[in-house]
mmCIF file of C-alpha atoms and ligand atoms in Angstrom:
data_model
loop_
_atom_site.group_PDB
_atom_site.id
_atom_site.type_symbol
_atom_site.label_atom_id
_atom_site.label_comp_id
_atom_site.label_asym_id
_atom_site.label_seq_id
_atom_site.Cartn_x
_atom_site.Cartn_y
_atom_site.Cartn_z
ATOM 1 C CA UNK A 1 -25.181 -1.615 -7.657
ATOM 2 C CA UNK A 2 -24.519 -4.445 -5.507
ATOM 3 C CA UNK A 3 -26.467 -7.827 -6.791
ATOM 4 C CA UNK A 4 -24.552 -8.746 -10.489
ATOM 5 C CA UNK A 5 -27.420 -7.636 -12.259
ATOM 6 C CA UNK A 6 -28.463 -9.562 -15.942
ATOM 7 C CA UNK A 7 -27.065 -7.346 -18.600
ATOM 8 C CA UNK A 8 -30.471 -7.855 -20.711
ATOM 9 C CA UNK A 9 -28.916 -5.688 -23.161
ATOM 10 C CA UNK A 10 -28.698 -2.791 -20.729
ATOM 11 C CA UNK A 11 -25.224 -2.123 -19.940
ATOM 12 C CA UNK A 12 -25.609 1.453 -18.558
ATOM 13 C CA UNK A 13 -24.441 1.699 -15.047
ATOM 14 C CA UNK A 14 -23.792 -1.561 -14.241
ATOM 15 C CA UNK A 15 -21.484 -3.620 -12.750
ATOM 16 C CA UNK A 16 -19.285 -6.411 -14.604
ATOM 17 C CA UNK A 17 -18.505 -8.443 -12.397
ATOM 18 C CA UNK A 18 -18.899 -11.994 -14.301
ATOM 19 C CA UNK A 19 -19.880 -13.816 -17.586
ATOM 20 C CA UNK A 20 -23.279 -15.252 -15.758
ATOM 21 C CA UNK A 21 -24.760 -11.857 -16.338
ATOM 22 C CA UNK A 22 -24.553 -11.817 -19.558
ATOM 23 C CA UNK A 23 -26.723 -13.226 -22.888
ATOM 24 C CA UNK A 24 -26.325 -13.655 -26.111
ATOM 25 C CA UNK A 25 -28.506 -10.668 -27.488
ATOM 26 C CA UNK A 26 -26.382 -8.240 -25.322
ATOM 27 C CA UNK A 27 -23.175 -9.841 -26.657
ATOM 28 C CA UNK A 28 -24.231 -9.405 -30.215
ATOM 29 C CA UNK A 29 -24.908 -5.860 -29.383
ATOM 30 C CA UNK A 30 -21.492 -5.620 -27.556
ATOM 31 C CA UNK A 31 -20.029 -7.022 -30.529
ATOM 32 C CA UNK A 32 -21.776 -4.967 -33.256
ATOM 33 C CA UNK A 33 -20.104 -1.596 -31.462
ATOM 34 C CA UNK A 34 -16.688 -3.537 -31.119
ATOM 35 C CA UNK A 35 -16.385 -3.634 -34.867
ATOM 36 C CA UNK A 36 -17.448 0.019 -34.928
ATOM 37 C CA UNK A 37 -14.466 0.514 -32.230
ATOM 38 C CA UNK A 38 -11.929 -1.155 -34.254
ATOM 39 C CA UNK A 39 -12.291 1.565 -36.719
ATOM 40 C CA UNK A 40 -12.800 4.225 -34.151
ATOM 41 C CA UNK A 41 -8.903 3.165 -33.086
ATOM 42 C CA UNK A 42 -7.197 3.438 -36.061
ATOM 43 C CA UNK A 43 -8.540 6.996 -37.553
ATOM 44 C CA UNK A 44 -6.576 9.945 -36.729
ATOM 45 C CA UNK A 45 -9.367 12.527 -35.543
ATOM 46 C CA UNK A 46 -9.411 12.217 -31.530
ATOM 47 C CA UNK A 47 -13.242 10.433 -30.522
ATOM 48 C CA UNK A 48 -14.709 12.302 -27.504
ATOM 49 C CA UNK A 49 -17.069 9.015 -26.812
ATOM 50 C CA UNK A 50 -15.933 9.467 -22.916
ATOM 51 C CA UNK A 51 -14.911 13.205 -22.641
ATOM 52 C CA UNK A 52 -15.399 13.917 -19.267
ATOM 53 C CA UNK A 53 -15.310 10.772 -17.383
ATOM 54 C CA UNK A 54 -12.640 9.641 -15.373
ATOM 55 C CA UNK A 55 -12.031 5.557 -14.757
ATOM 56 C CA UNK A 56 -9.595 4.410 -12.125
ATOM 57 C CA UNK A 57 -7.638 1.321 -12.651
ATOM 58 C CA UNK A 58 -7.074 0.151 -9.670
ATOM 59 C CA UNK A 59 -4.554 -3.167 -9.400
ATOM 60 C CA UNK A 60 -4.304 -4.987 -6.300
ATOM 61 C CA UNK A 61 -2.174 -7.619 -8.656
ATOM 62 C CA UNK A 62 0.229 -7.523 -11.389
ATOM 63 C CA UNK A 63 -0.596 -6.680 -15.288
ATOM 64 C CA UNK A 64 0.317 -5.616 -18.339
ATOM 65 C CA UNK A 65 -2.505 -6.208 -21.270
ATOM 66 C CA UNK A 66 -5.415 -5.842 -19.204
ATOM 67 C CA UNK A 67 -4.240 -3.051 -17.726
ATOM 68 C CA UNK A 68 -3.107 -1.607 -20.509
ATOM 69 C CA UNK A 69 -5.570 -2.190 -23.004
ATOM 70 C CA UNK A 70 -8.081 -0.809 -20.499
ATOM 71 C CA UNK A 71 -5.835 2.407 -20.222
ATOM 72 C CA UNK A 72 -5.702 2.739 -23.880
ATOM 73 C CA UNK A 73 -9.023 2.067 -24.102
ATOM 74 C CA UNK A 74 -10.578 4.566 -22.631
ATOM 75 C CA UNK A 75 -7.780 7.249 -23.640
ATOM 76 C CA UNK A 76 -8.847 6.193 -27.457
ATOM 77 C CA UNK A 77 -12.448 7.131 -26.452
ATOM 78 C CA UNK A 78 -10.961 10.822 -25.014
ATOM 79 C CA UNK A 79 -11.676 9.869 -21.404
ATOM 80 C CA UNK A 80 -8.960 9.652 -18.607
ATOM 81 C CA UNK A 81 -7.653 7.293 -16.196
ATOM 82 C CA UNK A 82 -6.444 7.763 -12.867
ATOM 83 C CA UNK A 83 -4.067 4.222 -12.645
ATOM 84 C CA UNK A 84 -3.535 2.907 -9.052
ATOM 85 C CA UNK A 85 -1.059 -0.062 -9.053
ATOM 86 C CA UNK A 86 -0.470 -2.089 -6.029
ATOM 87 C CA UNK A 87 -2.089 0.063 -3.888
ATOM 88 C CA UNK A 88 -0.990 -2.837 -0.955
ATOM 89 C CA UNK A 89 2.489 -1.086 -1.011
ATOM 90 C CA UNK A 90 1.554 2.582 -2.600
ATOM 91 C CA UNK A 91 -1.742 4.339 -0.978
ATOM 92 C CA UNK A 92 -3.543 4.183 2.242
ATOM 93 C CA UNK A 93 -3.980 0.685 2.422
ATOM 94 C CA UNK A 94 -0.555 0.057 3.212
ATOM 95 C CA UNK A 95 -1.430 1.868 6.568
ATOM 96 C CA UNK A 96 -4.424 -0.788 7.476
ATOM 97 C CA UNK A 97 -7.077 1.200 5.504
ATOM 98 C CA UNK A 98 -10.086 -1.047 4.182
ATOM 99 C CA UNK A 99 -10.629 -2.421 1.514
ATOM 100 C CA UNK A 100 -14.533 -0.544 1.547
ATOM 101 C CA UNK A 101 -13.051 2.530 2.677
ATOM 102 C CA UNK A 102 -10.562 2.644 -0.045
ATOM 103 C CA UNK A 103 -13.190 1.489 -2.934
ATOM 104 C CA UNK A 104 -15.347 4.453 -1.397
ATOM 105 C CA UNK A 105 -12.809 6.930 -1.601
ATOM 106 C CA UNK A 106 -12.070 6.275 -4.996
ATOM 107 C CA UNK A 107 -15.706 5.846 -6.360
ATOM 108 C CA UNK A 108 -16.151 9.409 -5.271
ATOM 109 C CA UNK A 109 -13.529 10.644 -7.571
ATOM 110 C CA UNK A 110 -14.771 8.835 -10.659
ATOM 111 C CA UNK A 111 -17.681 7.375 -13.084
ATOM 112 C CA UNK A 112 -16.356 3.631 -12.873
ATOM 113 C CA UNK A 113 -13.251 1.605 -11.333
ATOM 114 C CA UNK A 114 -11.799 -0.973 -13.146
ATOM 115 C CA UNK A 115 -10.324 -3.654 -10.468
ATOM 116 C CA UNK A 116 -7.892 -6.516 -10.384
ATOM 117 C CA UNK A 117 -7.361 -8.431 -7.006
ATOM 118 C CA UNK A 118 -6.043 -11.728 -5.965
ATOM 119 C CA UNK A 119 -9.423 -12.492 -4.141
ATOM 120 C CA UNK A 120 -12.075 -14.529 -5.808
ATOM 121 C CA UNK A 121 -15.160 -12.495 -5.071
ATOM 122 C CA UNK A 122 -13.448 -8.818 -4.449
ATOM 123 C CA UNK A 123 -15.222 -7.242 -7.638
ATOM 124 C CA UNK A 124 -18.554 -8.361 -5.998
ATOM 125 C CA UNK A 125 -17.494 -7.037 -2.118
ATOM 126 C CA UNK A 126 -16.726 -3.612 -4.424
ATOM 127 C CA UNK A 127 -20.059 -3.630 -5.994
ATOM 128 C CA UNK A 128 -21.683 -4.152 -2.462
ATOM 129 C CA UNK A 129 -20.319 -1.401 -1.520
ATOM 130 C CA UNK A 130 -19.486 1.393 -4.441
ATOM 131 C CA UNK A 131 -23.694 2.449 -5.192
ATOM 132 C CA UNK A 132 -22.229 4.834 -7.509
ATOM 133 C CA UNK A 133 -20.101 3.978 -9.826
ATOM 134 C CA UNK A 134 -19.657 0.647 -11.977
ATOM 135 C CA UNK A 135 -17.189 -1.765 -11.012
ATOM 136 C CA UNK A 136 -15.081 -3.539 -13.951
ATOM 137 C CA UNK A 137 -14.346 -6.794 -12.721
ATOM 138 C CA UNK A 138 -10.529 -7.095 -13.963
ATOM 139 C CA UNK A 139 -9.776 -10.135 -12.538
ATOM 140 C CA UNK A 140 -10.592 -11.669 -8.709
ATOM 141 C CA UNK A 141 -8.127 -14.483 -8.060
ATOM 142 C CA UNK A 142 -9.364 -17.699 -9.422
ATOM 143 C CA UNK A 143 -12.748 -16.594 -9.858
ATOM 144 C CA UNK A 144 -13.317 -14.848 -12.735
ATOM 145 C CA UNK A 145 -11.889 -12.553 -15.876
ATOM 146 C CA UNK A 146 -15.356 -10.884 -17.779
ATOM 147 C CA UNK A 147 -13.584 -9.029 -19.725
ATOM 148 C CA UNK A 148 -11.099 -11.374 -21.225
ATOM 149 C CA UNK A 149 -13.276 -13.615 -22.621
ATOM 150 C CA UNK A 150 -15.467 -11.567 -24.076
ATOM 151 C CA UNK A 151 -12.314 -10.419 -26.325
ATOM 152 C CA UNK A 152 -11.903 -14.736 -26.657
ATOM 153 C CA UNK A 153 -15.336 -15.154 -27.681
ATOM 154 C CA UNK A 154 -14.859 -12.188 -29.903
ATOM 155 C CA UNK A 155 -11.876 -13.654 -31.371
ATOM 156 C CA UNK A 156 -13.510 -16.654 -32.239
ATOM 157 C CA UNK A 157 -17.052 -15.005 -33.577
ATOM 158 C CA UNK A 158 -14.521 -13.015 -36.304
ATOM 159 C CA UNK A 159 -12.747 -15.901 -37.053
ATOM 160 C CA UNK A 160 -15.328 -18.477 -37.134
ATOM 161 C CA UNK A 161 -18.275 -16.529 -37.874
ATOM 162 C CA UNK A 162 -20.250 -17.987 -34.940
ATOM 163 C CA UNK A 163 -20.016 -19.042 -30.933
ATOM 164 C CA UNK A 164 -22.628 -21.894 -31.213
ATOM 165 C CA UNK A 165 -21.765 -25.804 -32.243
ATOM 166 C CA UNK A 166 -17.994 -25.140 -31.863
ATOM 167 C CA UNK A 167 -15.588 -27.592 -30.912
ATOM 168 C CA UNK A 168 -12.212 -26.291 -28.931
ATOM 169 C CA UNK A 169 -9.569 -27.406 -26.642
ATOM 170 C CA UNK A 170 -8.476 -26.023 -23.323
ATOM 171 C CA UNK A 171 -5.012 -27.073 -22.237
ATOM 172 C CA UNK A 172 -2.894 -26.027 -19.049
ATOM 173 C CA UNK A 173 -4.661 -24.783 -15.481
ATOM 174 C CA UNK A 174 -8.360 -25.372 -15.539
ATOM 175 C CA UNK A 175 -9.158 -25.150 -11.792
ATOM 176 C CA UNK A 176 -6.904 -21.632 -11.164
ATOM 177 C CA UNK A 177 -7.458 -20.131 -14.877
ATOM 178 C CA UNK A 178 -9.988 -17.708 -13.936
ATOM 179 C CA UNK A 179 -10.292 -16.663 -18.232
ATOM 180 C CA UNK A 180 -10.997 -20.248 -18.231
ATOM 181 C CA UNK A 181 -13.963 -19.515 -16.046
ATOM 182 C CA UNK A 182 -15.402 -16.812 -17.679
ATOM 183 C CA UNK A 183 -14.804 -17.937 -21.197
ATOM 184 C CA UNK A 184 -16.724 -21.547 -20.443
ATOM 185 C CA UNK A 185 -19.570 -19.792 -18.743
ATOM 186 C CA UNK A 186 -19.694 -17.697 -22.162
ATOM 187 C CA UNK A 187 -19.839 -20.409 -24.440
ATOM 188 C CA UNK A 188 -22.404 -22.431 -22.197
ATOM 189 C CA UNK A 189 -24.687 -19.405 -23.464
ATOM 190 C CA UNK A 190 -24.968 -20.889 -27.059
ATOM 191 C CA UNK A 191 -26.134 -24.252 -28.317
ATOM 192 C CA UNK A 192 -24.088 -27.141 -29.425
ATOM 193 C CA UNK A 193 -20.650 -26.045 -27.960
ATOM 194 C CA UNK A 194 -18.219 -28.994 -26.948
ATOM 195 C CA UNK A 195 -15.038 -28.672 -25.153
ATOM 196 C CA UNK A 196 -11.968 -30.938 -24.202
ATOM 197 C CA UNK A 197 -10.292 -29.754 -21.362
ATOM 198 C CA UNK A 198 -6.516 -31.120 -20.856
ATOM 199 C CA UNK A 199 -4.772 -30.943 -17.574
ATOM 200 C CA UNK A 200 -3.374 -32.622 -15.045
ATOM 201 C CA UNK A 201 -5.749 -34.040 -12.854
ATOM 202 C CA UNK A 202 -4.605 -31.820 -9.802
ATOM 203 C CA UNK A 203 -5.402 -28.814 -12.520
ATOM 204 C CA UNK A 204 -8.767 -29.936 -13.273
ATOM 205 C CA UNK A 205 -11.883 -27.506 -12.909
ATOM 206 C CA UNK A 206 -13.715 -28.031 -9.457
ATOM 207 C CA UNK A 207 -16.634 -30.260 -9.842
ATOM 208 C CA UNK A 208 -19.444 -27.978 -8.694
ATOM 209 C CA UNK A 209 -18.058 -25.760 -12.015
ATOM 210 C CA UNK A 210 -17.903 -28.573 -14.101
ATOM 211 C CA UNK A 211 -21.272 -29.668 -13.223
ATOM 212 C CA UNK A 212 -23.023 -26.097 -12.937
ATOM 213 C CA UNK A 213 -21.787 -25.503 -16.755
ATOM 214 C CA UNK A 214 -22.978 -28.663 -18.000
ATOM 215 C CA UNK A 215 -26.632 -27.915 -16.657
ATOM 216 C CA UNK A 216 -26.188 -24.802 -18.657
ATOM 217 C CA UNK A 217 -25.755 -27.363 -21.837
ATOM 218 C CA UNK A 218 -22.503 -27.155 -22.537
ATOM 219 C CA UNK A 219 -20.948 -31.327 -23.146
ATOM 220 C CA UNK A 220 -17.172 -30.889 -21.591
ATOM 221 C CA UNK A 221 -14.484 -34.108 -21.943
ATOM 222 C CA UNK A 222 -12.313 -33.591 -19.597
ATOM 223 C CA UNK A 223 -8.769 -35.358 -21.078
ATOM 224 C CA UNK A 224 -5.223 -36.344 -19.857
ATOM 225 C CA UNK A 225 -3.179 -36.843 -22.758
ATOM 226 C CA UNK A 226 -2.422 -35.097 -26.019
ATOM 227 C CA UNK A 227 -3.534 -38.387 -27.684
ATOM 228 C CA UNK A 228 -7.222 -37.401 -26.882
ATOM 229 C CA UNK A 229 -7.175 -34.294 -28.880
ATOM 230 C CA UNK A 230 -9.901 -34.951 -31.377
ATOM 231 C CA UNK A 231 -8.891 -33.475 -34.712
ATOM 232 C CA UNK A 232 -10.847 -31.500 -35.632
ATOM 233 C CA UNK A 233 -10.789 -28.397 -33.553
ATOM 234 C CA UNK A 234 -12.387 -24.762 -34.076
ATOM 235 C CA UNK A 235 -9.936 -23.330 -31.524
ATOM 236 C CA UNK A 236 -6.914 -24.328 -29.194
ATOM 237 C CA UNK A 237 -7.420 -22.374 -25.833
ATOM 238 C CA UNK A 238 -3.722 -22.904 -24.270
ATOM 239 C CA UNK A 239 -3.273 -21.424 -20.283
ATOM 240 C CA UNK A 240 -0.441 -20.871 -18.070
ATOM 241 C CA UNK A 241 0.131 -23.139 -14.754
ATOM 242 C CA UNK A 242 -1.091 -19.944 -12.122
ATOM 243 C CA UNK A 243 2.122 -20.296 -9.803
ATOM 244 C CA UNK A 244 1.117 -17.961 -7.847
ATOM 245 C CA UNK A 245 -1.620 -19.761 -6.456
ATOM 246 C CA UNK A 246 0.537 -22.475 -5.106
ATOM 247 C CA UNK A 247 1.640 -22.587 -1.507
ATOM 248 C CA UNK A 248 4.643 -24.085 -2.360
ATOM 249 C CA UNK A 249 6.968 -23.955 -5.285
ATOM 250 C CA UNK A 250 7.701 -27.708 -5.038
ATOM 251 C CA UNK A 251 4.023 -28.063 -6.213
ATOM 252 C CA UNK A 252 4.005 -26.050 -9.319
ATOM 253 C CA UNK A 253 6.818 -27.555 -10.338
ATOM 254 C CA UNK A 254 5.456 -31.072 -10.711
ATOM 255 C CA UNK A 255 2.539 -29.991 -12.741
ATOM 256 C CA UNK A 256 3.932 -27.001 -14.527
ATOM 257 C CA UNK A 257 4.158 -27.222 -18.743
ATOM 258 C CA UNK A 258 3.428 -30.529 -18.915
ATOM 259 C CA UNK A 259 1.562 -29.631 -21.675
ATOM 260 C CA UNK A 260 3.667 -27.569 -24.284
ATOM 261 C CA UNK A 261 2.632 -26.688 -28.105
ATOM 262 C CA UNK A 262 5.062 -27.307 -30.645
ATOM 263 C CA UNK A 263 4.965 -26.709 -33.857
ATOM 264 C CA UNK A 264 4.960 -31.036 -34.146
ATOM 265 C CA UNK A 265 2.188 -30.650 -31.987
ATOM 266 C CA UNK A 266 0.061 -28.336 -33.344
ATOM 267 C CA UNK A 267 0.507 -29.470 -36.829
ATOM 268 C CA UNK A 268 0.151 -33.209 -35.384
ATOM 269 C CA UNK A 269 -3.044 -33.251 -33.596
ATOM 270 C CA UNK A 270 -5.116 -29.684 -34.702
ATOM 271 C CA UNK A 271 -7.164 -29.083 -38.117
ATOM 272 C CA UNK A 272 -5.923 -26.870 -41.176
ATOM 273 C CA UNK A 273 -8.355 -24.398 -39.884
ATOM 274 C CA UNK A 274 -8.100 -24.374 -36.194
ATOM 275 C CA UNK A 275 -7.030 -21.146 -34.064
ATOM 276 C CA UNK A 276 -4.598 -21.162 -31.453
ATOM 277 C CA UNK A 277 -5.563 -18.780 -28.838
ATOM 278 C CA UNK A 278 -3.714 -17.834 -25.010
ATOM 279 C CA UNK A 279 -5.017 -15.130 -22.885
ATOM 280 C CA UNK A 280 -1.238 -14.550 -22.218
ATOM 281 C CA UNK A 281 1.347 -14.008 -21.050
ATOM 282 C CA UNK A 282 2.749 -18.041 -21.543
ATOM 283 C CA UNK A 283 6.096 -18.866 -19.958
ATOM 284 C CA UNK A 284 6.956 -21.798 -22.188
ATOM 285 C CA UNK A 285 3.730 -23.538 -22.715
ATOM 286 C CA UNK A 286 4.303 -22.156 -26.383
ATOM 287 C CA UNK A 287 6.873 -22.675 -28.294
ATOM 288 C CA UNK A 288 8.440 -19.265 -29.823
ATOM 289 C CA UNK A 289 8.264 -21.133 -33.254
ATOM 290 C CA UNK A 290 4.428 -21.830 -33.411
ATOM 291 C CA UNK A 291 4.032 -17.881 -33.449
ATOM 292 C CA UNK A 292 4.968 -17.772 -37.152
ATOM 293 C CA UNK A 293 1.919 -20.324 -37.771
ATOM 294 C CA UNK A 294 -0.878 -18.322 -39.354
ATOM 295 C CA UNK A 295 -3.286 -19.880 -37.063
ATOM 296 C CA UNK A 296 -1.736 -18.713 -34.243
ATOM 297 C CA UNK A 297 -3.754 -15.686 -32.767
ATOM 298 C CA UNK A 298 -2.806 -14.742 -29.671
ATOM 299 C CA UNK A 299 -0.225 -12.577 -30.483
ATOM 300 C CA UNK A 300 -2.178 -11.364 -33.569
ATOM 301 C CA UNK A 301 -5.986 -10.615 -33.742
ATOM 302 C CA UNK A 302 -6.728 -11.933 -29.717
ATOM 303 C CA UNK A 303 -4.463 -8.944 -28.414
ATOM 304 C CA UNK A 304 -5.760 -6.208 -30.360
ATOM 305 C CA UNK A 305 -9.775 -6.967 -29.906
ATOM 306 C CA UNK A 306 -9.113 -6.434 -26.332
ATOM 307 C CA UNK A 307 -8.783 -2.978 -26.779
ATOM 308 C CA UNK A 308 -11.518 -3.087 -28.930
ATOM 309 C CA UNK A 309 -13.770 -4.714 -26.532
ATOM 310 C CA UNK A 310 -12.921 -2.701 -23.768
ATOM 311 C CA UNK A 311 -13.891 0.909 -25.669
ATOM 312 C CA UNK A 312 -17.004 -0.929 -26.642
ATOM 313 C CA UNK A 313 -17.743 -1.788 -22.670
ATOM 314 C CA UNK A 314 -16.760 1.246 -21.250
ATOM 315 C CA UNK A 315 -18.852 3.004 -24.077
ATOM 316 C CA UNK A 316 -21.841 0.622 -23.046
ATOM 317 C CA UNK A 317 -21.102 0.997 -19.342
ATOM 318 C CA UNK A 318 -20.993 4.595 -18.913
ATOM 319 C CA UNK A 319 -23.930 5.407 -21.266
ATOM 320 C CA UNK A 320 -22.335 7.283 -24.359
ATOM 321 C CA UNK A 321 -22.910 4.318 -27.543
ATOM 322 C CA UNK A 322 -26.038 6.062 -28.677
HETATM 323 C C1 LIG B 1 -4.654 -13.705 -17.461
HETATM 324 C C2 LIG B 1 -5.040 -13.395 -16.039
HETATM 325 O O1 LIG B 1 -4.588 -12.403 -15.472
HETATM 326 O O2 LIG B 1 -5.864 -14.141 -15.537
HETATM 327 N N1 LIG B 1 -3.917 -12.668 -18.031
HETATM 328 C C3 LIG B 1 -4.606 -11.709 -18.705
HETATM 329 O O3 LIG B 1 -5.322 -10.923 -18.132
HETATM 330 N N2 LIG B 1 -4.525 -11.723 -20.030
HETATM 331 C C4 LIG B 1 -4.021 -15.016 -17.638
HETATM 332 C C5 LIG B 1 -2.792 -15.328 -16.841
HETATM 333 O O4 LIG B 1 -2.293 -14.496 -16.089
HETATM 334 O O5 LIG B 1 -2.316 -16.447 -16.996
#
């Protein structure tokens, strides 16, 4: 399928290629089945929910949870994965081969690919070209991370029992967080959300983002200093500094944890009832001690619904929830 199609609660076939496809009637559906998968993971009988498919994982960048959670996903469900990891060094393209050719080759061998790649806009040059298969956007560069925050938004529907008239915090890399991306464009969806976003200016989200989310209704602050963290906060959304999409180190470093939650911090300036949440992994923006905080979820609750909402997707996806 090449266009990014509206999900209109039909996920069959399609590609996922960013949150702008979705609504919030198929994201209540998504999230009905995810509770259903929750349970699905923990009982002992095997589920054959994707018997006979086959889903390659194919990683043009670095991973750990998203790959693995898609892995274990899908293995939960009794399907099977065929995982390609830096396929720059390890397959065919290392000897000049396309990127087309090699999403061909492997569409042929499977019922969906699952892809990660440093380019913003790779997931949609797969779609263009894979009329087969689905492609899982996993990832692609700074643009976008679907599947991420639709585990976020999960995260925050169980904990606060709603994604509308919510009031959170983003902290850390807003123009090169791509799950920063995805998860505004999700909360745009519903009425009366407000965000602060805190960053240093040179981190801040590109204006044409800013302003295309803000015609969608979201009201977003954007804020320099801890001191403008209103108190009263559904959710903490805290983000790594991307290094790797500096050209030089020298650059990072200037702008790099200058936001850090302590446990002063947190206690300090969020409410008795507000959620700390970090797509992970952090390198230091977190301090080890805030873990023990019972409002700190990303560790917790935020890791495992990603499995969860990735059997529930691939279910959707390839057709087999009914
Ligand atoms: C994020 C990513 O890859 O964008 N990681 C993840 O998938 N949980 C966030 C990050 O790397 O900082």
């Amino acid at each position: 399928m090449s266009r990014q199609a509206h999900i209109a609660n039909n996920f069959r076939g399609k590609d996922i290629l960013s949150l702008g496809q979705f609504d919030t009637t198929s994201i209540d559906a998504l999230f009905a089945l995810t509770e259903k998968m929750a349970t699905v993971a923990k009982q002992s009988k095997p589920s054959s929910v994707l018997a006979g498919t086959v889903t390659i994982l194919l990683f043009y960048e670095p991973s750990s949870r998203t790959m693995a959670s898609f892995d274990a996903a899908i293995k939960r469900l009794g399907g099977t994965t065929v995982v390609i990891q830096n396929p720059q060094q390890f397959s065919s393209v290392s000897k000049g081969e396309t990127f087309e050719d090699t999403i061909r080759v492997f569409e042929s061998y499977s019922n969906a690919i699952v892809l990660r790649h440093p380019e913003v806009g790779a997931a949609q040059r797969a779609a263009d070209c894979a009329d087969g298969v689905p492609i899982i956007n996993a990832g692609d560069g700074i643009g976008e991370h679907p599947t991420q925050a639709l585990l976020d938004m999960y995260t925050i529907w169980q904990k606060k029992g709603r994604l509308k008239s919510l009031q959170g915090l983003f902290a850390g890399d807003m123009l090169n967080g791509r799950t920063v991306h995805s998860l505004l464009k999700g909360l745009s969806l519903y009425k009366g959300n407000k965000v602060y976003l805190l960053s240093p200016k040179q981190l801040r989200l590109k204006p044409d983002l800013r302003d295309e989310l803000m015609s969608r209704g979201i009201v977003i602050h954007e804020i320099d200093g801890v001191t403008e963290i209103p108190n009263d906060c559904d959710f903490w959304y805290w983000t790594r500094v991307q290094k790797e999409r500096f050209k030089r180190e020298a650059e990072y470093k200037k702008v790099n944890n200058k936001f850090v939650v302590t446990a002063d911090l947190f206690n300090h300036y969020a409410g008795k009832n507000t959620i700390l949440m970090h797509p992970l992994p952090r390198v230091g923006e977190i301090a080890v001690k805030v873990d023990e905080d019972p409002r700190a979820e990303y560790l917790r609750s935020q890791v495992r619904n990603g499995m969860y909402v990735r059997m529930a997707l691939m279910a959707k996806v390839l057709g087999r929830d009914k």
